[in-house]
């Protein structure tokens, strides 16, 4: 994201007036920073139309217009998260809450589960970790490390055991112990793997069978440095599982960040959390206005 911010700021400073070449450079920078061509074109066309209608020729006004377009593009009234979602006692009226985390290997899924666990622990909620990735070497050990660090219970089976059985036992324990929220870390592998998708569908069915409801959240953990392939990952997981949202990792450093606009605009799946470092508290609720203000400053 830093690269996109620098390049946009360079354009704001380079031009003295609003013309086609100015808007074209903005569009090119969006595309170079992983905004899909269609999304970039739609964004620029909307701005161009408003510029002509209102006869705007002030760069500061254009900047605010661009910022507001991004905010509207990224906002989802029905899905926007706020800390009040979780501090409101009504959210935990029926427990356990079940959150299921999916995504390909290497995106930081397990460490993200730990960050979410820390988030709820800090809200004084009881949390149970579920090691349903029974295939990847050291997957359980990694989650167990975080469980010990946070002082949280964890449910796991032996390697190569049935992930569905792990989830079933985890929910049983959560019910018997009156635990507020269960966080399920699932297997990664490639998003094109038929076996993986069938396994995840099975887990979802087991959850429904056990508590007569869908998981409260099915969140895909997405590496923001992945680029355009990230959209394909989200699309395939969503078709199989009906995702409720996205957690975007590695938003610090060199991540281009434009993929956020593409995914929200073209797939209409909200970004709910972002992570920006390795520490357990490097997690925040996604805020469209804050993102737009950073992007266009």
Coordinates of C-alpha atoms in Angstrom, one line a residue:
X1 CA 0.0 0.0 0.0
X2 CA 2.9 2.4 0.7
X3 CA 3.9 2.2 -3.0
X4 CA 0.4 3.3 -4.1
X5 CA 0.3 6.1 -1.6
X6 CA 3.7 7.5 -2.7
X7 CA 2.7 7.3 -6.4
X8 CA -0.7 9.0 -5.9
X9 CA 0.9 11.7 -3.9
X10 CA 3.5 12.3 -6.6
X11 CA 0.7 12.8 -9.1
X12 CA -1.1 15.2 -6.9
X13 CA 2.1 17.3 -6.6
X14 CA 3.0 17.0 -10.3
X15 CA -0.2 18.4 -11.8
X16 CA -1.4 22.0 -11.5
X17 CA -4.8 21.4 -13.1
X18 CA -7.3 18.7 -13.7
X19 CA -7.3 17.3 -17.3
X20 CA -7.4 14.0 -19.1
X21 CA -3.7 13.3 -18.6
X22 CA -4.1 13.8 -14.9
X23 CA -7.0 11.3 -14.6
X24 CA -5.2 8.9 -17.0
X25 CA -2.1 8.9 -14.7
X26 CA -4.3 8.2 -11.7
X27 CA -5.9 5.3 -13.5
X28 CA -2.5 3.9 -14.6
X29 CA -1.2 4.0 -11.0
X30 CA -4.3 2.2 -9.7
X31 CA -3.8 -0.6 -12.3
X32 CA -0.1 -0.8 -11.6
X33 CA -0.9 -1.3 -7.9
X34 CA -3.2 -4.3 -8.4
X35 CA -6.5 -2.5 -8.9
X36 CA -8.3 -4.5 -11.6
X37 CA -8.6 -2.5 -14.9
X38 CA -12.4 -2.6 -14.7
X39 CA -12.5 -1.2 -11.2
X40 CA -10.0 1.5 -12.0
X41 CA -11.9 2.5 -15.1
X42 CA -15.2 2.7 -13.2
X43 CA -13.6 4.8 -10.5
X44 CA -12.1 7.3 -12.9
X45 CA -15.2 7.5 -15.1
X46 CA -17.3 8.3 -12.0
X47 CA -14.8 11.1 -11.1
X48 CA -14.6 12.4 -14.7
X49 CA -18.4 12.6 -14.9
X50 CA -18.7 14.5 -11.7
X51 CA -15.8 16.8 -12.6
X52 CA -17.6 17.7 -15.9
X53 CA -21.0 18.1 -14.3
X54 CA -19.8 20.3 -11.5
X55 CA -17.0 22.0 -13.5
X56 CA -14.4 21.1 -10.9
X57 CA -10.8 22.2 -11.6
X58 CA -9.3 22.2 -8.1
X59 CA -7.0 19.4 -7.2
X60 CA -8.0 19.5 -3.5
X61 CA -11.6 19.0 -4.5
X62 CA -10.6 16.2 -6.8
X63 CA -8.7 14.6 -4.0
X64 CA -11.7 14.7 -1.7
X65 CA -13.9 13.4 -4.5
X66 CA -11.5 10.5 -5.1
X67 CA -11.4 9.8 -1.4
X68 CA -15.2 9.8 -1.0
X69 CA -15.5 7.4 -4.0
X70 CA -13.1 5.0 -2.4
X71 CA -15.0 5.2 1.0
X72 CA -18.3 4.4 -0.8
X73 CA -16.7 1.6 -2.7
X74 CA -15.3 -0.1 0.4
X75 CA -18.2 0.5 2.8
X76 CA -20.8 -2.2 3.5
X77 CA -23.4 -0.9 5.9
X78 CA -24.8 -4.4 6.6
X79 CA -21.3 -5.8 7.3
X80 CA -19.2 -3.0 8.7
X81 CA -17.5 -4.1 11.9
X82 CA -17.1 -1.8 14.9
X83 CA -15.8 -2.6 18.4
X84 CA -19.4 -2.2 19.6
X85 CA -20.3 -5.4 17.7
X86 CA -18.4 -7.3 20.3
X87 CA -18.7 -5.2 23.4
X88 CA -22.5 -5.3 23.0
X89 CA -23.7 -8.2 25.3
X90 CA -26.3 -9.2 22.7
X91 CA -23.6 -10.5 20.4
X92 CA -22.9 -13.2 22.9
X93 CA -26.5 -14.0 23.8
X94 CA -26.2 -17.4 22.1
X95 CA -22.9 -19.1 22.6
X96 CA -20.6 -20.5 21.4
X97 CA -20.0 -18.2 18.5
X98 CA -18.2 -20.1 15.7
X99 CA -15.6 -18.4 13.5
X100 CA -14.0 -20.4 10.7
X101 CA -10.8 -19.3 9.0
X102 CA -9.9 -20.4 5.5
X103 CA -7.2 -19.5 2.9
X104 CA -4.2 -20.9 1.1
X105 CA -1.0 -21.8 2.8
X106 CA 1.5 -19.0 3.5
X107 CA -1.0 -16.1 4.0
X108 CA -0.5 -16.0 7.8
X109 CA -3.7 -17.8 8.6
X110 CA -2.7 -19.4 11.9
X111 CA -1.0 -16.3 13.2
X112 CA -4.1 -14.3 12.3
X113 CA -6.3 -16.8 14.2
X114 CA -4.0 -16.0 17.2
X115 CA -4.4 -12.3 16.7
X116 CA -8.2 -12.7 16.7
X117 CA -8.0 -14.8 19.8
X118 CA -6.0 -12.1 21.5
X119 CA -8.5 -9.5 20.4
X120 CA -11.4 -11.4 22.1
X121 CA -9.3 -12.3 25.1
X122 CA -8.7 -8.5 25.6
X123 CA -12.5 -8.1 25.6
X124 CA -12.7 -10.6 28.4
X125 CA -14.3 -13.3 26.3
X126 CA -13.5 -17.0 26.7
X127 CA -11.9 -18.4 23.6
X128 CA -11.3 -21.9 22.4
X129 CA -8.8 -22.6 19.6
X130 CA -9.4 -25.5 17.1
X131 CA -6.5 -27.0 15.2
X132 CA -8.5 -28.4 12.2
X133 CA -5.5 -28.2 9.9
X134 CA -4.4 -31.8 10.4
X135 CA -2.3 -32.1 7.3
X136 CA 0.4 -29.3 7.2
X137 CA 3.5 -30.2 9.2
X138 CA 3.7 -28.4 12.5
X139 CA 0.3 -26.7 12.0
X140 CA -0.9 -27.9 15.3
X141 CA 2.3 -27.1 17.0
X142 CA 2.2 -23.5 15.7
X143 CA -1.4 -23.0 17.0
X144 CA -0.5 -24.7 20.3
X145 CA 2.4 -22.2 20.7
X146 CA 0.0 -19.3 20.4
X147 CA -2.5 -21.1 22.8
X148 CA 0.2 -21.4 25.5
X149 CA 1.3 -17.8 24.9
X150 CA -2.2 -16.5 25.3
X151 CA -3.2 -19.0 28.0
X152 CA -6.1 -20.4 26.0
X153 CA -7.5 -24.0 25.6
X154 CA -7.0 -25.8 22.3
X155 CA -8.6 -28.9 20.8
X156 CA -6.5 -31.0 18.4
X157 CA -6.1 -34.6 17.2
X158 CA -3.2 -36.5 15.7
X159 CA -1.8 -35.5 12.4
X160 CA -3.8 -36.7 9.3
X161 CA -6.9 -37.3 11.5
X162 CA -10.3 -36.2 10.3
X163 CA -10.6 -32.3 10.6
X164 CA -14.4 -32.7 11.0
X165 CA -13.9 -34.8 14.1
X166 CA -11.6 -32.1 15.6
X167 CA -14.3 -29.5 15.0
X168 CA -17.0 -31.7 16.4
X169 CA -15.0 -32.3 19.6
X170 CA -14.2 -28.6 19.8
X171 CA -17.8 -27.5 19.7
X172 CA -18.7 -30.2 22.3
X173 CA -16.1 -28.8 24.6
X174 CA -17.2 -25.2 24.0
X175 CA -20.8 -26.1 24.9
X176 CA -19.9 -28.0 28.0
X177 CA -17.6 -25.2 29.2
X178 CA -19.8 -22.3 28.2
X179 CA -17.1 -20.8 26.0
X180 CA -17.9 -17.6 24.2
X181 CA -16.2 -18.2 20.9
X182 CA -14.5 -21.0 19.0
X183 CA -11.9 -20.1 16.4
X184 CA -11.3 -22.8 13.8
X185 CA -8.0 -22.9 11.9
X186 CA -8.5 -24.9 8.8
X187 CA -6.1 -26.5 6.2
X188 CA -4.7 -24.4 3.4
X189 CA -3.2 -26.0 0.3
X190 CA -4.1 -24.4 -3.1
X191 CA -7.5 -22.9 -3.6
X192 CA -7.9 -25.0 -6.7
X193 CA -7.8 -28.2 -4.7
X194 CA -11.1 -30.1 -5.0
X195 CA -10.3 -32.1 -1.9
X196 CA -9.7 -29.0 0.2
X197 CA -13.0 -27.5 -0.8
X198 CA -14.9 -30.7 0.0
X199 CA -13.2 -30.9 3.4
X200 CA -14.2 -27.3 4.2
X201 CA -17.8 -27.9 3.1
X202 CA -17.9 -31.0 5.4
X203 CA -16.7 -28.9 8.4
X204 CA -19.4 -26.3 7.7
X205 CA -22.0 -29.1 7.6
X206 CA -20.7 -30.6 10.9
X207 CA -21.0 -27.2 12.5
X208 CA -24.6 -26.8 11.3
X209 CA -25.5 -30.3 12.4
X210 CA -24.1 -29.8 15.9
X211 CA -25.5 -26.3 16.7
X212 CA -28.3 -26.0 14.0
X213 CA -26.8 -22.8 12.5
X214 CA -24.1 -21.8 10.1
X215 CA -20.7 -20.5 11.4
X216 CA -21.1 -16.9 12.6
X217 CA -18.2 -15.9 10.4
X218 CA -16.4 -17.7 7.5
X219 CA -13.4 -15.4 7.0
X220 CA -10.8 -15.8 4.3
X221 CA -7.3 -14.7 5.3
X222 CA -5.7 -13.0 2.3
X223 CA -2.1 -11.9 1.7
X224 CA -2.3 -8.3 0.4
X225 CA 1.0 -8.8 -1.5
X226 CA -0.5 -11.6 -3.6
X227 CA -1.8 -9.3 -6.3
X228 CA -4.5 -10.2 -8.8
X229 CA -4.4 -13.9 -7.9
X230 CA -6.0 -12.9 -4.6
X231 CA -9.3 -12.1 -6.4
X232 CA -9.3 -15.7 -7.8
X233 CA -8.7 -17.2 -4.4
X234 CA -11.6 -15.2 -2.9
X235 CA -13.9 -16.1 -5.7
X236 CA -13.3 -19.9 -5.5
X237 CA -13.5 -20.0 -1.7
X238 CA -16.7 -17.8 -1.8
X239 CA -18.4 -20.1 -4.3
X240 CA -17.8 -23.1 -2.1
X241 CA -18.4 -21.6 1.3
X242 CA -20.3 -18.2 1.0
X243 CA -17.7 -16.1 2.8
X244 CA -18.8 -13.5 5.3
X245 CA -15.6 -11.4 5.0
X246 CA -11.9 -11.0 4.5
X247 CA -9.0 -10.5 6.8
X248 CA -6.2 -8.8 4.9
X249 CA -2.7 -9.6 6.1
X250 CA 0.7 -7.9 5.5
X251 CA -0.7 -4.5 4.8
X252 CA 2.5 -2.9 6.2
X253 CA 5.6 -2.5 4.2
X254 CA 5.6 -3.0 0.4
X255 CA 2.1 -4.3 -0.1
X256 CA 0.5 -2.5 -3.0
X257 CA -3.0 -2.5 -1.5
X258 CA -5.1 -1.9 -4.6
X259 CA -6.4 -5.4 -4.5
X260 CA -8.7 -4.2 -1.6
X261 CA -10.6 -2.0 -4.1
X262 CA -10.9 -4.8 -6.7
X263 CA -12.2 -7.4 -4.3
X264 CA -14.8 -5.2 -2.7
X265 CA -16.0 -3.7 -5.9
X266 CA -16.2 -6.8 -8.0
X267 CA -17.0 -9.5 -5.5
X268 CA -18.8 -7.4 -2.9
X269 CA -17.2 -9.2 0.1
X270 CA -16.3 -6.9 2.9
X271 CA -12.8 -6.5 4.4
X272 CA -13.4 -6.9 8.2
X273 CA -9.9 -6.9 9.7
X274 CA -6.4 -6.0 8.6
X275 CA -3.1 -7.1 10.1
X276 CA 0.1 -5.0 9.9
X277 CA 2.9 -6.8 11.7
X278 CA 4.0 -9.9 13.5
X279 CA 2.9 -9.0 17.1
X280 CA -0.4 -10.3 18.5
X281 CA -1.8 -6.8 18.8
X282 CA -1.0 -5.9 15.2
X283 CA -4.7 -6.3 14.2
X284 CA -7.4 -3.8 13.6
X285 CA -10.9 -3.6 12.4
X286 CA -11.0 -2.4 8.8
X287 CA -12.2 1.1 8.4
X288 CA -13.0 2.4 4.9
X289 CA -12.6 6.1 5.8
X290 CA -9.3 5.5 7.6
X291 CA -8.0 3.5 4.6
X292 CA -9.1 6.2 2.1
X293 CA -7.5 8.9 4.3
X294 CA -4.2 7.0 4.3
X295 CA -4.4 6.4 0.6
X296 CA -5.2 9.9 -0.4
X297 CA -3.6 12.4 2.0

